[in-house]
Amino acid sequence: MTRSTDLIHHPYRPPEGFESVPVAVHKASTVLFPDVAAMRSRRWVDKSGYTYGLHGTPTTFTLEARIATLEGAKHALLAPSGLAAIVLVDSALLSAGDELLLPDNAYGPGKDFARHELARWGIVAKTYDPMDPSDLRRQITPRTRLVWLEAPGSVSLEFPDLPALLSVCREHELVTALDNTWGAGLAFDAFDLPGPDGARLGVDLSIHALTKYPSGGADVLMGAVCTRDTALYERLAHTHARLGHGVGAQDVELVLRGLDSLHLRYAAQDQAARTLAERVRGLPGVRRVLHPALPGSPGHAQWKAVGRAAAGLFSVEFDAHSPGAKVDALVDRLRLFRIGYSWGGPMSLAVPYHLASMRERATEITGPLVRFAVGLEAVDDLWDDLTQAWATLKS
Ligand SMILES: *Cc1c(COP(=O)(O)O)cnc(C)c1O
């Protein structure tokens, strides 16, 4: 045998008698079988065997099991981004002629996927007012197949009455999918919510952008879909394989590493965001501060009914004396809060939005809006940064 062949057929085997804390990073496109019979009989759908890198490795199956545990689900599937997890749910469950319902404050790119890509396949997306369960009921037709939920809404952070929305969906026997990125499996139990009259209610599916808090590093894109329903899981798993939704082993390693400290980071970012949101209320030019755990914020009571924690995000609506250009200058003046999308990482971020252009329905939030995502810096340093930037409103 030549040396180059020997290098490939080296005698390495995972060492026995070695155990360490991290999950091993198993990399594979090809998975090897001892014989043809094994190749023909192995099943990946129920995770009883390994057949091809795209269908899972010990490393991806481990992260999926941990995400399912975190979420209180039974099954999880990884996707290459949070958006890809949304696309997976839509692709698995919808066919030409079907309708899906989205909250008007849903994550924007998920709405865009529905309006542009699903529309080309003859699937109709409609929005409902997430703060009005009777509006959801009005939007349901015999063609409705899937209802998305998001708690709280993207950017504007209104927290809906999840049990009430789920009750409407249950009456119509509709499949429900929650974007639970904000809750990260920690803020409330998506699969076990307190319903009316002591009943328990849960979503059928939840999705996560693992990109945010679970990774925690602002360095990886990944998503997950979770469910307790095995039939639904298998349907999603087949679509997942057909879409070719693979994830890289090293990215999985990053998320596994981040998960260990998720609850500590989440609690710290929650606390810091509440402290800052409360203080920002007293600053000039502020019409309102949006944060589900702040009394008076839209959906505060609904959050309180189901929630035990909140993510490190708050949005500030500025008043009529602070036009968009002044608010942009304020954001430009920030030093520790950097300008950039996404959240859940170590660095605090700020993004100005024009909410009206993102909504199909009228919203009470008409002033310029900035979403602040709190990182892991010291709270007093962040407060100093906010107050020095706020000085631009005076000039
Ligand atoms: C970021 C985000 C997503 C998408 O995640 P990516 O990994 O960036 O694609 C989906 N939903 C919500 C609520 C998000 O914040």
PDB file of N, CA and C in Angstrom, residues 344-393:
ATOM      1  N   GLY A 344     -28.604  38.569  20.987  1.00  0.00           N
ATOM      2  CA  GLY A 344     -28.317  37.368  21.783  1.00  0.00           C
ATOM      3  C   GLY A 344     -26.830  37.155  21.997  1.00  0.00           C
ATOM      4  N   GLY A 345     -25.998  37.992  21.402  1.00  0.00           N
ATOM      5  CA  GLY A 345     -24.548  37.846  21.545  1.00  0.00           C
ATOM      6  C   GLY A 345     -24.005  38.714  22.670  1.00  0.00           C
ATOM      7  N   PRO A 346     -22.680  38.795  22.783  1.00  0.00           N
ATOM      8  CA  PRO A 346     -22.073  39.526  23.894  1.00  0.00           C
ATOM      9  C   PRO A 346     -22.126  41.044  23.735  1.00  0.00           C
ATOM     10  N   MET A 347     -22.296  41.534  22.496  1.00  0.00           N
ATOM     11  CA  MET A 347     -22.212  42.975  22.245  1.00  0.00           C
ATOM     12  C   MET A 347     -23.613  43.577  22.100  1.00  0.00           C
ATOM     13  N   SER A 348     -23.836  44.696  22.744  1.00  0.00           N
ATOM     14  CA  SER A 348     -25.142  45.356  22.641  1.00  0.00           C
ATOM     15  C   SER A 348     -25.303  45.990  21.266  1.00  0.00           C
ATOM     16  N   LEU A 349     -26.542  45.984  20.768  1.00  0.00           N
ATOM     17  CA  LEU A 349     -26.823  46.446  19.403  1.00  0.00           C
ATOM     18  C   LEU A 349     -28.047  47.349  19.393  1.00  0.00           C
ATOM     19  N   ALA A 350     -28.084  48.251  18.395  1.00  0.00           N
ATOM     20  CA  ALA A 350     -29.245  49.133  18.214  1.00  0.00           C
ATOM     21  C   ALA A 350     -29.557  49.228  16.730  1.00  0.00           C
ATOM     22  N   VAL A 351     -30.854  49.182  16.405  1.00  0.00           N
ATOM     23  CA  VAL A 351     -31.289  49.328  15.010  1.00  0.00           C
ATOM     24  C   VAL A 351     -32.528  50.224  14.965  1.00  0.00           C
ATOM     25  N   PRO A 352     -32.495  51.309  14.160  1.00  0.00           N
ATOM     26  CA  PRO A 352     -33.712  52.106  13.988  1.00  0.00           C
ATOM     27  C   PRO A 352     -34.637  51.474  12.941  1.00  0.00           C
ATOM     28  N   TYR A 353     -35.933  51.554  13.192  1.00  0.00           N
ATOM     29  CA  TYR A 353     -36.921  50.970  12.266  1.00  0.00           C
ATOM     30  C   TYR A 353     -38.033  51.980  11.985  1.00  0.00           C
ATOM     31  N   HIS A 354     -38.648  51.843  10.818  1.00  0.00           N
ATOM     32  CA  HIS A 354     -39.899  52.560  10.529  1.00  0.00           C
ATOM     33  C   HIS A 354     -40.996  51.513  10.519  1.00  0.00           C
ATOM     34  N   LEU A 355     -41.685  51.419  11.643  1.00  0.00           N
ATOM     35  CA  LEU A 355     -42.605  50.309  11.832  1.00  0.00           C
ATOM     36  C   LEU A 355     -43.729  50.293  10.796  1.00  0.00           C
ATOM     37  N   ALA A 356     -44.240  51.483  10.449  1.00  0.00           N
ATOM     38  CA  ALA A 356     -45.397  51.537   9.542  1.00  0.00           C
ATOM     39  C   ALA A 356     -45.094  50.820   8.226  1.00  0.00           C
ATOM     40  N   SER A 357     -43.845  50.906   7.754  1.00  0.00           N
ATOM     41  CA  SER A 357     -43.503  50.285   6.471  1.00  0.00           C
ATOM     42  C   SER A 357     -43.387  48.759   6.589  1.00  0.00           C
ATOM     43  N   MET A 358     -43.418  48.250   7.836  1.00  0.00           N
ATOM     44  CA  MET A 358     -43.265  46.805   8.041  1.00  0.00           C
ATOM     45  C   MET A 358     -44.597  46.123   8.322  1.00  0.00           C
ATOM     46  N   ARG A 359     -45.642  46.905   8.422  1.00  0.00           N
ATOM     47  CA  ARG A 359     -46.937  46.357   8.840  1.00  0.00           C
ATOM     48  C   ARG A 359     -47.981  46.514   7.737  1.00  0.00           C
ATOM     49  N   GLU A 360     -48.914  45.566   7.692  1.00  0.00           N
ATOM     50  CA  GLU A 360     -50.043  45.690   6.768  1.00  0.00           C
ATOM     51  C   GLU A 360     -51.199  46.408   7.434  1.00  0.00           C
ATOM     52  N   ARG A 361     -51.270  46.316   8.743  1.00  0.00           N
ATOM     53  CA  ARG A 361     -52.360  46.917   9.492  1.00  0.00           C
ATOM     54  C   ARG A 361     -51.873  48.179  10.197  1.00  0.00           C
ATOM     55  N   ALA A 362     -52.836  49.015  10.548  1.00  0.00           N
ATOM     56  CA  ALA A 362     -52.483  50.232  11.281  1.00  0.00           C
ATOM     57  C   ALA A 362     -51.906  49.835  12.634  1.00  0.00           C
ATOM     58  N   THR A 363     -50.918  50.589  13.088  1.00  0.00           N
ATOM     59  CA  THR A 363     -50.358  50.324  14.414  1.00  0.00           C
ATOM     60  C   THR A 363     -50.370  51.621  15.206  1.00  0.00           C
ATOM     61  N   GLU A 364     -50.499  51.454  16.541  1.00  0.00           N
ATOM     62  CA  GLU A 364     -50.469  52.637  17.421  1.00  0.00           C
ATOM     63  C   GLU A 364     -49.072  53.233  17.458  1.00  0.00           C
ATOM     64  N   ILE A 365     -48.086  52.430  17.071  1.00  0.00           N
ATOM     65  CA  ILE A 365     -46.689  52.881  17.180  1.00  0.00           C
ATOM     66  C   ILE A 365     -46.331  53.611  15.894  1.00  0.00           C
ATOM     67  N   THR A 366     -46.411  54.944  15.938  1.00  0.00           N
ATOM     68  CA  THR A 366     -46.251  55.730  14.707  1.00  0.00           C
ATOM     69  C   THR A 366     -44.942  56.509  14.695  1.00  0.00           C
ATOM     70  N   GLY A 367     -44.344  56.717  15.850  1.00  0.00           N
ATOM     71  CA  GLY A 367     -43.096  57.485  15.907  1.00  0.00           C
ATOM     72  C   GLY A 367     -41.904  56.654  15.474  1.00  0.00           C
ATOM     73  N   PRO A 368     -40.735  57.313  15.263  1.00  0.00           N
ATOM     74  CA  PRO A 368     -39.515  56.555  14.965  1.00  0.00           C
ATOM     75  C   PRO A 368     -39.206  55.610  16.121  1.00  0.00           C
ATOM     76  N   LEU A 369     -38.681  54.439  15.786  1.00  0.00           N
ATOM     77  CA  LEU A 369     -38.491  53.397  16.797  1.00  0.00           C
ATOM     78  C   LEU A 369     -37.063  52.850  16.716  1.00  0.00           C
ATOM     79  N   VAL A 370     -36.466  52.623  17.865  1.00  0.00           N
ATOM     80  CA  VAL A 370     -35.141  51.981  17.890  1.00  0.00           C
ATOM     81  C   VAL A 370     -35.242  50.735  18.756  1.00  0.00           C
ATOM     82  N   ARG A 371     -34.774  49.619  18.212  1.00  0.00           N
ATOM     83  CA  ARG A 371     -34.720  48.398  19.018  1.00  0.00           C
ATOM     84  C   ARG A 371     -33.316  48.246  19.607  1.00  0.00           C
ATOM     85  N   PHE A 372     -33.274  48.105  20.911  1.00  0.00           N
ATOM     86  CA  PHE A 372     -32.015  47.891  21.616  1.00  0.00           C
ATOM     87  C   PHE A 372     -31.922  46.425  22.045  1.00  0.00           C
ATOM     88  N   ALA A 373     -30.785  45.805  21.744  1.00  0.00           N
ATOM     89  CA  ALA A 373     -30.523  44.434  22.191  1.00  0.00           C
ATOM     90  C   ALA A 373     -29.355  44.512  23.159  1.00  0.00           C
ATOM     91  N   VAL A 374     -29.599  44.083  24.393  1.00  0.00           N
ATOM     92  CA  VAL A 374     -28.579  44.227  25.434  1.00  0.00           C
ATOM     93  C   VAL A 374     -27.649  43.021  25.406  1.00  0.00           C
ATOM     94  N   GLY A 375     -26.355  43.303  25.405  1.00  0.00           N
ATOM     95  CA  GLY A 375     -25.347  42.239  25.406  1.00  0.00           C
ATOM     96  C   GLY A 375     -24.918  41.903  26.821  1.00  0.00           C
ATOM     97  N   LEU A 376     -23.636  41.686  27.008  1.00  0.00           N
ATOM     98  CA  LEU A 376     -23.134  41.244  28.313  1.00  0.00           C
ATOM     99  C   LEU A 376     -22.220  42.281  28.961  1.00  0.00           C
ATOM    100  N   GLU A 377     -22.243  43.522  28.464  1.00  0.00           N
ATOM    101  CA  GLU A 377     -21.419  44.569  29.071  1.00  0.00           C
ATOM    102  C   GLU A 377     -22.018  44.975  30.427  1.00  0.00           C
ATOM    103  N   ALA A 378     -21.255  45.734  31.226  1.00  0.00           N
ATOM    104  CA  ALA A 378     -21.765  46.208  32.517  1.00  0.00           C
ATOM    105  C   ALA A 378     -22.912  47.193  32.279  1.00  0.00           C
ATOM    106  N   VAL A 379     -23.982  47.031  33.049  1.00  0.00           N
ATOM    107  CA  VAL A 379     -25.198  47.827  32.839  1.00  0.00           C
ATOM    108  C   VAL A 379     -24.922  49.327  32.954  1.00  0.00           C
ATOM    109  N   ASP A 380     -24.100  49.726  33.930  1.00  0.00           N
ATOM    110  CA  ASP A 380     -23.866  51.154  34.116  1.00  0.00           C
ATOM    111  C   ASP A 380     -23.099  51.759  32.937  1.00  0.00           C
ATOM    112  N   ASP A 381     -22.230  50.987  32.331  1.00  0.00           N
ATOM    113  CA  ASP A 381     -21.533  51.484  31.136  1.00  0.00           C
ATOM    114  C   ASP A 381     -22.534  51.680  29.994  1.00  0.00           C
ATOM    115  N   LEU A 382     -23.465  50.745  29.862  1.00  0.00           N
ATOM    116  CA  LEU A 382     -24.480  50.869  28.803  1.00  0.00           C
ATOM    117  C   LEU A 382     -25.374  52.085  29.072  1.00  0.00           C
ATOM    118  N   TRP A 383     -25.703  52.291  30.334  1.00  0.00           N
ATOM    119  CA  TRP A 383     -26.542  53.441  30.692  1.00  0.00           C
ATOM    120  C   TRP A 383     -25.821  54.750  30.343  1.00  0.00           C
ATOM    121  N   ASP A 384     -24.541  54.825  30.673  1.00  0.00           N
ATOM    122  CA  ASP A 384     -23.760  56.024  30.335  1.00  0.00           C
ATOM    123  C   ASP A 384     -23.765  56.243  28.821  1.00  0.00           C
ATOM    124  N   ASP A 385     -23.643  55.158  28.074  1.00  0.00           N
ATOM    125  CA  ASP A 385     -23.646  55.275  26.614  1.00  0.00           C
ATOM    126  C   ASP A 385     -24.990  55.833  26.113  1.00  0.00           C
ATOM    127  N   LEU A 386     -26.077  55.318  26.675  1.00  0.00           N
ATOM    128  CA  LEU A 386     -27.400  55.790  26.250  1.00  0.00           C
ATOM    129  C   LEU A 386     -27.574  57.272  26.581  1.00  0.00           C
ATOM    130  N   THR A 387     -27.196  57.681  27.778  1.00  0.00           N
ATOM    131  CA  THR A 387     -27.429  59.080  28.169  1.00  0.00           C
ATOM    132  C   THR A 387     -26.560  60.038  27.351  1.00  0.00           C
ATOM    133  N   GLN A 388     -25.320  59.647  27.044  1.00  0.00           N
ATOM    134  CA  GLN A 388     -24.487  60.557  26.230  1.00  0.00           C
ATOM    135  C   GLN A 388     -25.065  60.658  24.806  1.00  0.00           C
ATOM    136  N   ALA A 389     -25.597  59.559  24.277  1.00  0.00           N
ATOM    137  CA  ALA A 389     -26.156  59.605  22.912  1.00  0.00           C
ATOM    138  C   ALA A 389     -27.452  60.409  22.888  1.00  0.00           C
ATOM    139  N   TRP A 390     -28.213  60.319  23.972  1.00  0.00           N
ATOM    140  CA  TRP A 390     -29.504  61.027  24.033  1.00  0.00           C
ATOM    141  C   TRP A 390     -29.308  62.549  23.933  1.00  0.00           C
ATOM    142  N   ALA A 391     -28.119  62.991  24.285  1.00  0.00           N
ATOM    143  CA  ALA A 391     -27.850  64.442  24.225  1.00  0.00           C
ATOM    144  C   ALA A 391     -28.044  64.993  22.815  1.00  0.00           C
ATOM    145  N   THR A 392     -27.938  64.155  21.791  1.00  0.00           N
ATOM    146  CA  THR A 392     -28.118  64.640  20.398  1.00  0.00           C
ATOM    147  C   THR A 392     -29.527  65.148  20.176  1.00  0.00           C
ATOM    148  N   LEU A 393     -30.495  64.682  20.964  1.00  0.00           N
ATOM    149  CA  LEU A 393     -31.887  65.123  20.759  1.00  0.00           C
ATOM    150  C   LEU A 393     -32.043  66.595  21.087  1.00  0.00           C
TER     151      LEU A 393
END
